[in-house]
Amino acid sequence: MDSKALERARNVDSMKLLVSQMNRKLDVIKEGGGKKRLDKQRAQGKMTARERIDYLLDKDKPFLEIGAFAGYEMYAEEGGCPAAGVVAGLGYIRGRQCVVVANDASVKAGAWFPITGKKNLRAQEISMENRLPIIYLVDSAGVFLPMQDEIFPDKEHFGRIFRNNARMSAMGIPQIAAIMGSCVAGGAYLPIMSDEALIVEGTGSIFLAGPYLVKAAIGEEVDKETLGGATTQTEISGVCDYKMPDDPTCLDTIKDLVDKIGHFPDAGFDRIDPVAPKADPAEIYEIFPEEGSKPYSSVKILERLVDDSKLTYYKDGYGKTIICAYARIDGWSVGIVANNREVVRSAKGEMQFGGVIYSDSADKAARFIMNCNQKKIPLVFLQDVTGFMVGSRSEQGGIIKDGAKMVNAVSNSTVPKFTIVMGNSYGAGNYAMCGKAYDPRLIVAWPTAKIAVMGGTQAAKTLLQIQVSSKSETLTEEDEKALLKEIQDKYDRQTTAYYAASRLWVDAIIDPLETRTWISEGIRAANNAPVEPFNVGVFQV
């Protein structure tokens, strides 16, 4: 086997291992609070959160789970919070694309951790941006009281969810809530601020204060059913609209309700019949390098993602460290902005490092982004970027101004943006290539992704210099090496795709072979909402 074939084989083995590790982690996450707690839920006559979603959604259509890794390796002292204690995603009900959010009562009785609130807000954001109906399957004990200070009062905390309920209703976005277990205190507002509320008899209950709190507050002794069970809330208070005998009937009724919802005018994104890539997508495993610092052909990656492997390049000979091209993905017209990871030579004969954004590349990308907005073409960003070029030549050439142009164009872009973090995503390169702060409709990472202000080695050496200079005593060479390793190990842990996904900096970690599906379903969702006029403001051309 020659050296190139050996390298391709190593790349395949590395990616397969990473995908396998990801899937094993997902299998554990999908067990929620564990088999005993799931079985206890079933013994109560209730379906589990994932069983409810599986029953509700169309089997022949994709389900894009959002935030499966939310909370991963967080809250260890509290016993963990798999998937943030809530299952959420994009799926189809009777052919209608919807957002679905289901509390997982096997995780701390469905209590809300700080990351739970963030994940619910992300689900609502997806619904609002794309004008998609949202279904809440409620089964929660409310705020996790030991952490109430981190979930209760702030702008992006628990209460923002009810504010969003009201705003979404005003926007005409359908919201349907099913009370399939506990629904307590402030959490009671979510289903009742939805357009319609269903409640399951015998297991569903909703009240501002449970029996214990009522006894403590006013001395009244009352059982849960009398206080806020299905009969009370549908026949006496009229708080809920439908009383359901069991989970399956409740979910079937939601299907019938969704089936009757009218449709918005679509945004008009262009789509033709899909065509598979000519180049085999499985070869992405061969092309993407085991070592993130190695150059590779970004064009070959793109040819395995786009229809018919056909790209129409914009300014092909200019600004070569960013690839800008028109293409189709699953039939949808897209504008692609991708970091070129090959070492290239500029028109002036200068060598340019792959993955670095130079002035000419930033200028090209900004203009391409404006063109896509003018033509109403969704944008797809594929990140493997180490940042902007530094040094006296770049500074004198105006790299800050050109970088600002690109960031301005990304910030003000009104066509939907989708971001795939394939490899490195460092510093201002993350921003210019539409990182989470720049409102991509969906942002996902391959298992190879690394997100940080700079690479681990550079950051560790910088931090080492700071720590060494702050110490009064002189460190030995061995001490410095040990300190460098400690810093780098910590930094490397914080740059992984899992660290990013646990904090919802990305919506999901995906197998690279799922990239086309995520982009296509994301554009389908975005096509439900109008595109606002594009204006870049003060733009230093």
Short mmCIF file of C-alpha atoms in Angstrom, two decimals, residues 97-505:
data_model
loop_
_atom_site.label_atom_id
_atom_site.label_comp_id
_atom_site.label_asym_id
_atom_site.label_seq_id
_atom_site.Cartn_x
_atom_site.Cartn_y
_atom_site.Cartn_z
CA GLN A 97 -42.97 19.97 9.46
CA CYS A 98 -43.11 20.87 13.16
CA VAL A 99 -40.92 21.51 16.19
CA VAL A 100 -41.55 19.02 19.00
CA VAL A 101 -40.45 19.43 22.64
CA ALA A 102 -40.99 16.63 25.19
CA ASN A 103 -39.99 16.74 28.86
CA ASP A 104 -38.17 13.59 29.99
CA ALA A 105 -39.70 12.77 33.38
CA SER A 106 -37.07 10.04 33.94
CA VAL A 107 -34.46 12.81 34.45
CA LYS A 108 -35.09 14.46 37.84
CA ALA A 109 -38.87 14.23 37.24
CA GLY A 110 -38.45 16.46 34.20
CA ALA A 111 -37.11 19.33 36.31
CA TRP A 112 -35.62 22.35 34.58
CA PHE A 113 -31.85 22.85 34.85
CA PRO A 114 -30.23 26.01 33.40
CA ILE A 115 -29.36 24.12 30.20
CA THR A 116 -32.98 22.87 29.99
CA GLY A 117 -34.19 26.43 29.75
CA LYS A 118 -31.61 27.26 27.10
CA LYS A 119 -32.62 24.22 25.05
CA ASN A 120 -36.33 25.05 25.24
CA LEU A 121 -35.61 28.60 24.17
CA ARG A 122 -33.58 27.27 21.22
CA ALA A 123 -36.53 25.10 20.15
CA GLN A 124 -38.84 28.11 20.33
CA GLU A 125 -36.31 30.19 18.38
CA ILE A 126 -36.30 27.61 15.57
CA SER A 127 -40.10 27.66 15.55
CA MET A 128 -40.25 31.48 15.44
CA GLU A 129 -37.56 31.96 12.79
CA ASN A 130 -39.16 29.42 10.47
CA ARG A 131 -42.85 29.91 11.37
CA LEU A 132 -43.19 26.23 12.24
CA PRO A 133 -45.95 24.84 14.47
CA ILE A 134 -44.57 23.76 17.85
CA ILE A 135 -45.84 20.89 19.98
CA TYR A 136 -45.08 20.72 23.71
CA LEU A 137 -45.41 17.35 25.47
CA VAL A 138 -45.34 18.48 29.10
CA ASP A 139 -44.27 16.24 31.97
CA SER A 140 -42.21 18.28 34.40
CA ALA A 141 -41.84 19.00 38.09
CA GLY A 142 -40.78 22.58 37.33
CA VAL A 143 -37.54 24.42 38.13
CA PHE A 144 -34.71 22.39 39.71
CA LEU A 145 -34.79 24.30 42.99
CA PRO A 146 -31.13 23.85 44.06
CA MET A 147 -30.15 25.86 40.95
CA GLN A 148 -33.08 28.29 40.88
CA ASP A 149 -30.77 31.33 40.79
CA GLU A 150 -29.36 30.14 37.45
CA ILE A 151 -32.72 29.44 35.77
CA PHE A 152 -35.32 31.81 37.17
CA PRO A 153 -34.95 35.58 36.70
CA ASP A 154 -32.76 36.54 33.74
CA LYS A 155 -33.64 37.39 30.15
CA GLU A 156 -32.63 33.97 28.80
CA HIS A 157 -34.02 32.00 31.74
CA PHE A 158 -37.26 30.12 32.41
CA GLY A 159 -39.65 33.09 32.21
CA ARG A 160 -38.55 33.97 28.68
CA ILE A 161 -40.35 30.82 27.51
CA PHE A 162 -43.76 32.24 28.47
CA ARG A 163 -42.90 35.56 26.88
CA ASN A 164 -42.13 33.61 23.71
CA ASN A 165 -45.48 31.79 24.01
CA ALA A 166 -47.22 35.15 23.84
CA ARG A 167 -45.05 36.49 21.01
CA MET A 168 -45.48 33.33 18.95
CA SER A 169 -49.23 33.49 19.36
CA ALA A 170 -49.17 37.09 18.13
CA MET A 171 -47.10 35.95 15.15
CA GLY A 172 -49.73 33.34 14.27
CA ILE A 173 -47.44 30.38 14.94
CA PRO A 174 -49.59 27.42 16.09
CA GLN A 175 -48.73 26.05 19.55
CA ILE A 176 -50.28 22.87 20.91
CA ALA A 177 -49.51 21.58 24.40
CA ALA A 178 -50.29 18.18 25.90
CA ILE A 179 -50.19 17.83 29.69
CA MET A 180 -49.06 14.22 30.02
CA GLY A 181 -47.70 14.31 33.57
CA SER A 182 -46.95 16.95 36.18
CA CYS A 183 -47.19 20.61 35.22
CA VAL A 184 -46.43 22.72 38.26
CA ALA A 185 -46.02 26.36 39.33
CA GLY A 186 -44.59 28.70 36.68
CA GLY A 187 -44.38 25.79 34.26
CA ALA A 188 -48.18 25.71 34.20
CA TYR A 189 -48.17 28.85 32.06
CA LEU A 190 -46.50 27.16 29.09
CA PRO A 191 -49.41 24.88 28.07
CA ILE A 192 -52.08 27.40 28.97
CA MET A 193 -50.38 30.17 26.98
CA SER A 194 -50.36 27.81 24.00
CA ASP A 195 -53.26 27.95 21.54
CA GLU A 196 -54.75 24.63 22.61
CA ALA A 197 -54.13 22.34 25.58
CA LEU A 198 -54.83 18.66 26.03
CA ILE A 199 -54.60 16.78 29.35
CA VAL A 200 -54.36 13.04 29.99
CA GLU A 201 -56.76 11.66 32.58
CA GLY A 202 -55.17 10.04 35.61
CA THR A 203 -51.58 11.08 34.85
CA GLY A 204 -51.79 14.71 33.76
CA SER A 205 -52.15 17.48 36.32
CA ILE A 206 -51.68 21.24 36.20
CA PHE A 207 -51.72 23.77 39.02
CA LEU A 208 -49.81 26.80 40.27
CA ALA A 209 -49.18 25.11 43.62
CA GLY A 210 -49.26 21.38 44.42
CA PRO A 211 -51.02 19.78 47.40
CA TYR A 212 -48.03 20.12 49.74
CA LEU A 213 -47.57 23.81 49.00
CA VAL A 214 -51.31 24.48 49.30
CA LYS A 215 -51.29 22.83 52.76
CA ALA A 216 -48.26 24.89 53.79
CA ALA A 217 -49.63 28.16 52.37
CA ILE A 218 -53.30 28.13 53.36
CA GLY A 219 -53.79 24.96 55.40
CA GLU A 220 -56.11 23.31 52.85
CA GLU A 221 -55.80 19.56 52.37
CA VAL A 222 -56.56 18.52 48.79
CA ASP A 223 -55.49 15.68 46.51
CA LYS A 224 -53.75 16.20 43.17
CA GLU A 225 -56.71 15.17 40.99
CA THR A 226 -59.18 17.46 42.74
CA LEU A 227 -56.70 20.31 42.68
CA GLY A 228 -55.68 20.14 39.03
CA GLY A 229 -56.49 16.83 37.37
CA ALA A 230 -58.07 16.34 33.95
CA THR A 231 -61.69 16.52 35.11
CA THR A 232 -61.10 19.67 37.17
CA GLN A 233 -59.25 21.47 34.39
CA THR A 234 -61.58 20.54 31.52
CA GLU A 235 -65.03 20.42 33.19
CA ILE A 236 -64.81 22.87 36.09
CA SER A 237 -62.11 25.48 35.43
CA GLY A 238 -62.11 25.18 31.62
CA VAL A 239 -58.33 25.70 31.69
CA CYS A 240 -57.71 22.81 29.26
CA ASP A 241 -59.52 22.12 26.01
CA TYR A 242 -59.41 18.33 25.61
CA LYS A 243 -59.57 15.51 28.17
CA MET A 244 -57.77 12.42 26.89
CA PRO A 245 -58.04 8.88 28.33
CA ASP A 246 -54.40 7.91 27.66
CA ASP A 247 -51.16 8.90 25.95
CA PRO A 248 -51.85 7.30 22.53
CA THR A 249 -55.28 8.97 22.24
CA CYS A 250 -53.75 12.29 23.23
CA LEU A 251 -51.03 11.98 20.57
CA ASP A 252 -53.55 10.86 17.93
CA THR A 253 -55.62 13.95 18.69
CA ILE A 254 -52.57 16.16 18.24
CA LYS A 255 -52.06 14.55 14.82
CA ASP A 256 -55.65 15.42 13.91
CA LEU A 257 -55.23 19.01 15.09
CA VAL A 258 -52.00 19.52 13.14
CA ASP A 259 -53.62 17.98 10.08
CA LYS A 260 -56.13 20.87 9.98
CA ILE A 261 -53.67 23.79 10.30
CA GLY A 262 -53.56 26.16 7.33
CA HIS A 263 -50.36 27.01 5.48
CA PHE A 264 -48.35 30.24 5.21
CA PRO A 265 -47.14 31.52 1.83
CA ASP A 266 -43.62 30.15 1.37
CA ALA A 267 -40.45 32.19 0.97
CA GLY A 268 -39.90 31.07 -2.60
CA PHE A 269 -36.49 29.42 -2.38
CA ASP A 270 -35.72 27.65 -5.63
CA ARG A 271 -35.89 23.86 -5.72
CA ILE A 272 -35.82 21.29 -8.51
CA ASP A 273 -35.81 17.50 -8.44
CA PRO A 274 -32.90 16.32 -6.27
CA VAL A 275 -29.92 14.54 -7.79
CA ALA A 276 -27.40 12.51 -5.82
CA PRO A 277 -23.76 13.63 -5.92
CA LYS A 278 -21.77 11.98 -8.72
CA ALA A 279 -18.85 11.54 -6.33
CA ASP A 280 -19.51 9.03 -3.54
CA PRO A 281 -20.33 10.89 -0.26
CA ALA A 282 -18.77 8.01 1.72
CA GLU A 283 -15.40 9.16 0.38
CA ILE A 284 -15.60 12.15 2.74
CA TYR A 285 -14.20 9.74 5.32
CA GLU A 286 -11.11 9.24 3.13
CA ILE A 287 -10.59 12.91 2.31
CA PHE A 288 -10.99 14.54 5.73
CA PRO A 289 -7.64 14.16 7.52
CA GLU A 290 -7.06 12.38 10.79
CA GLU A 291 -4.89 15.30 11.89
CA GLY A 292 -6.70 18.63 11.86
CA SER A 293 -3.60 20.58 10.88
CA LYS A 294 -3.07 18.73 7.58
CA PRO A 295 -4.18 20.32 4.29
CA TYR A 296 -6.83 18.59 2.17
CA SER A 297 -9.05 19.33 -0.82
CA SER A 298 -12.14 21.20 0.36
CA VAL A 299 -13.42 21.07 -3.22
CA LYS A 300 -13.50 17.28 -3.05
CA ILE A 301 -15.58 17.50 0.14
CA LEU A 302 -18.04 19.86 -1.57
CA GLU A 303 -18.31 17.59 -4.61
CA ARG A 304 -19.55 14.85 -2.28
CA LEU A 305 -22.21 17.09 -0.73
CA VAL A 306 -23.83 18.87 -3.68
CA ASP A 307 -26.21 17.56 -6.32
CA ASP A 308 -24.50 16.03 -9.35
CA SER A 309 -21.18 17.14 -7.75
CA LYS A 310 -21.64 20.38 -9.71
CA LEU A 311 -20.46 23.77 -8.43
CA THR A 312 -20.46 27.16 -10.17
CA TYR A 313 -17.51 29.02 -8.65
CA TYR A 314 -17.63 32.74 -7.92
CA LYS A 315 -14.32 34.64 -8.44
CA ASP A 316 -12.53 31.31 -8.68
CA GLY A 317 -9.07 32.80 -9.19
CA TYR A 318 -9.37 35.48 -6.49
CA GLY A 319 -9.30 35.13 -2.70
CA LYS A 320 -8.50 31.44 -2.97
CA THR A 321 -8.54 30.56 0.75
CA ILE A 322 -12.33 30.85 0.74
CA ILE A 323 -14.40 28.95 -1.81
CA CYS A 324 -17.62 30.67 -2.90
CA ALA A 325 -19.91 28.73 -5.21
CA TYR A 326 -23.50 28.25 -6.28
CA ALA A 327 -24.83 24.70 -6.16
CA ARG A 328 -27.85 22.58 -5.24
CA ILE A 329 -28.28 20.38 -2.20
CA ASP A 330 -31.17 17.92 -2.39
CA GLY A 331 -32.60 20.09 -5.15
CA TRP A 332 -32.41 23.36 -3.18
CA SER A 333 -30.43 26.25 -4.64
CA VAL A 334 -27.66 27.28 -2.21
CA GLY A 335 -24.72 29.63 -1.99
CA ILE A 336 -21.71 27.91 -0.42
CA VAL A 337 -19.00 29.69 1.58
CA ALA A 338 -16.28 27.20 2.54
CA ASN A 339 -12.78 27.50 3.92
CA ASN A 340 -10.26 26.14 1.44
CA ARG A 341 -7.82 23.94 3.33
CA GLU A 342 -5.31 23.58 0.50
CA VAL A 343 -2.15 25.67 0.42
CA VAL A 344 -2.65 28.03 -2.55
CA ARG A 345 -0.74 30.67 -4.46
CA SER A 346 -2.32 34.11 -4.88
CA ALA A 347 -2.40 36.01 -8.19
CA LYS A 348 0.62 37.95 -6.87
CA GLY A 349 2.52 34.71 -6.50
CA GLU A 350 2.37 34.66 -2.68
CA MET A 351 1.81 31.39 -0.84
CA GLN A 352 -1.35 31.41 1.30
CA PHE A 353 -2.09 28.95 4.09
CA GLY A 354 -5.25 26.86 3.83
CA GLY A 355 -7.92 27.61 6.43
CA VAL A 356 -6.70 31.19 6.95
CA ILE A 357 -8.82 34.15 5.84
CA TYR A 358 -6.82 36.76 3.90
CA SER A 359 -8.01 40.22 2.83
CA ASP A 360 -8.89 39.15 -0.71
CA SER A 361 -10.82 36.11 0.57
CA ALA A 362 -12.83 38.21 3.02
CA ASP A 363 -13.63 40.74 0.30
CA LYS A 364 -14.76 37.99 -2.08
CA ALA A 365 -16.93 36.29 0.53
CA ALA A 366 -18.62 39.57 1.54
CA ARG A 367 -19.57 40.30 -2.07
CA PHE A 368 -20.81 36.75 -2.62
CA ILE A 369 -22.97 36.90 0.51
CA MET A 370 -24.54 40.14 -0.75
CA ASN A 371 -25.23 38.52 -4.13
CA CYS A 372 -26.98 35.58 -2.48
CA ASN A 373 -29.16 37.97 -0.48
CA GLN A 374 -30.08 39.85 -3.63
CA LYS A 375 -31.03 36.60 -5.38
CA LYS A 376 -32.80 35.10 -2.33
CA ILE A 377 -30.48 32.09 -2.16
CA PRO A 378 -29.90 30.38 1.23
CA LEU A 379 -26.29 30.35 2.43
CA VAL A 380 -24.32 27.31 3.61
CA PHE A 381 -21.09 27.89 5.54
CA LEU A 382 -18.60 25.03 5.89
CA GLN A 383 -16.06 25.90 8.57
CA ASP A 384 -12.50 24.72 8.91
CA VAL A 385 -10.87 28.02 9.77
CA THR A 386 -7.90 28.94 11.94
CA GLY A 387 -8.64 32.67 11.80
CA PHE A 388 -7.63 35.78 9.87
CA MET A 389 -4.08 36.31 8.64
CA VAL A 390 -1.90 38.31 11.03
CA GLY A 391 1.38 40.18 10.69
CA SER A 392 2.56 43.59 9.52
CA ARG A 393 1.85 42.94 5.84
CA SER A 394 -1.75 41.93 6.57
CA GLU A 395 -2.34 44.83 8.95
CA GLN A 396 -0.94 47.33 6.48
CA GLY A 397 -3.12 45.75 3.79
CA GLY A 398 -6.26 46.45 5.83
CA ILE A 399 -7.14 42.94 7.04
CA ILE A 400 -9.27 44.40 9.85
CA LYS A 401 -11.36 46.42 7.39
CA ASP A 402 -11.79 43.52 4.99
CA GLY A 403 -12.65 41.16 7.85
CA ALA A 404 -15.18 43.70 9.10
CA LYS A 405 -16.77 43.76 5.63
CA MET A 406 -17.31 40.01 5.77
CA VAL A 407 -18.63 40.09 9.34
CA ASN A 408 -20.97 42.95 8.35
CA ALA A 409 -22.35 40.98 5.40
CA VAL A 410 -22.88 37.85 7.53
CA SER A 411 -24.49 39.87 10.34
CA ASN A 412 -26.98 41.63 8.08
CA SER A 413 -27.73 38.70 5.81
CA THR A 414 -31.47 38.00 5.80
CA VAL A 415 -31.56 34.81 3.75
CA PRO A 416 -31.38 31.74 5.99
CA LYS A 417 -27.87 30.63 6.93
CA PHE A 418 -26.73 27.10 7.80
CA THR A 419 -23.36 26.32 9.32
CA ILE A 420 -21.41 23.07 9.32
CA VAL A 421 -18.35 23.03 11.58
CA MET A 422 -16.19 20.37 9.92
CA GLY A 423 -12.89 21.00 11.66
CA ASN A 424 -11.28 24.06 13.24
CA SER A 425 -13.42 27.04 14.17
CA TYR A 426 -11.07 29.52 15.78
CA GLY A 427 -11.29 33.16 16.79
CA ALA A 428 -12.79 35.73 14.46
CA GLY A 429 -12.87 33.04 11.78
CA ASN A 430 -15.77 31.49 13.72
CA TYR A 431 -17.61 34.82 13.53
CA ALA A 432 -16.96 35.57 9.86
CA MET A 433 -17.97 32.04 8.89
CA CYS A 434 -21.33 32.38 10.67
CA GLY A 435 -20.75 30.89 14.10
CA LYS A 436 -23.56 30.58 16.64
CA ALA A 437 -23.47 34.30 17.49
CA TYR A 438 -24.50 35.15 13.90
CA ASP A 439 -27.90 33.43 13.91
CA PRO A 440 -27.57 30.44 11.60
CA ARG A 441 -30.95 28.74 11.33
CA LEU A 442 -29.14 25.49 12.17
CA ILE A 443 -25.53 24.94 13.19
CA VAL A 444 -24.10 21.44 13.46
CA ALA A 445 -20.66 19.95 13.98
CA TRP A 446 -18.86 16.90 12.71
CA PRO A 447 -17.15 14.88 15.47
CA THR A 448 -13.86 16.40 14.23
CA ALA A 449 -14.93 19.97 15.11
CA LYS A 450 -12.91 22.18 17.45
CA ILE A 451 -14.31 25.53 18.58
CA ALA A 452 -12.15 28.01 20.49
CA VAL A 453 -10.61 31.47 20.44
CA MET A 454 -7.37 29.89 19.13
CA GLY A 455 -5.71 26.49 18.68
CA GLY A 456 -4.77 24.50 21.77
CA THR A 457 -1.00 24.63 21.30
CA GLN A 458 -0.88 28.41 20.75
CA ALA A 459 -3.30 29.07 23.61
CA ALA A 460 -1.42 26.81 26.01
CA LYS A 461 1.92 28.49 25.27
CA THR A 462 0.37 31.94 25.71
CA LEU A 463 -1.26 30.97 29.01
CA LEU A 464 2.00 29.35 30.16
CA GLN A 465 3.91 32.58 29.56
CA ILE A 466 1.32 34.51 31.58
CA GLN A 467 1.41 32.03 34.48
CA VAL A 468 5.21 31.79 34.55
CA SER A 469 5.60 35.59 34.57
CA SER A 470 3.12 35.89 37.45
CA LYS A 471 5.02 33.44 39.71
CA SER A 472 7.64 34.81 42.06
CA GLU A 473 9.85 31.71 41.95
CA THR A 474 11.69 30.40 38.88
CA LEU A 475 10.26 27.19 37.46
CA THR A 476 12.44 24.33 36.29
CA GLU A 477 12.17 23.09 32.72
CA GLU A 478 10.33 19.98 33.99
CA ASP A 479 7.87 22.13 35.95
CA GLU A 480 7.19 24.24 32.87
CA LYS A 481 6.55 21.13 30.76
CA ALA A 482 4.15 19.75 33.37
CA LEU A 483 2.31 23.07 33.60
CA LEU A 484 2.12 23.33 29.79
CA LYS A 485 0.62 19.83 29.58
CA GLU A 486 -1.92 20.63 32.29
CA ILE A 487 -2.99 23.82 30.52
CA GLN A 488 -3.13 22.19 27.08
CA ASP A 489 -5.14 19.18 28.31
CA LYS A 490 -7.72 21.48 29.89
CA TYR A 491 -7.86 23.69 26.81
CA ASP A 492 -8.18 20.70 24.47
CA ARG A 493 -11.15 19.38 26.49
CA GLN A 494 -12.86 22.74 26.11
CA THR A 495 -12.47 22.82 22.33
CA THR A 496 -14.16 19.50 21.50
CA ALA A 497 -17.44 19.14 19.64
CA TYR A 498 -18.95 17.60 22.79
CA TYR A 499 -18.04 20.58 24.94
CA ALA A 500 -19.66 22.87 22.36
CA ALA A 501 -22.76 20.69 21.97
CA SER A 502 -23.25 20.32 25.73
CA ARG A 503 -23.59 24.12 25.94
CA LEU A 504 -25.69 24.39 22.76
CA TRP A 505 -23.03 26.32 20.84
#
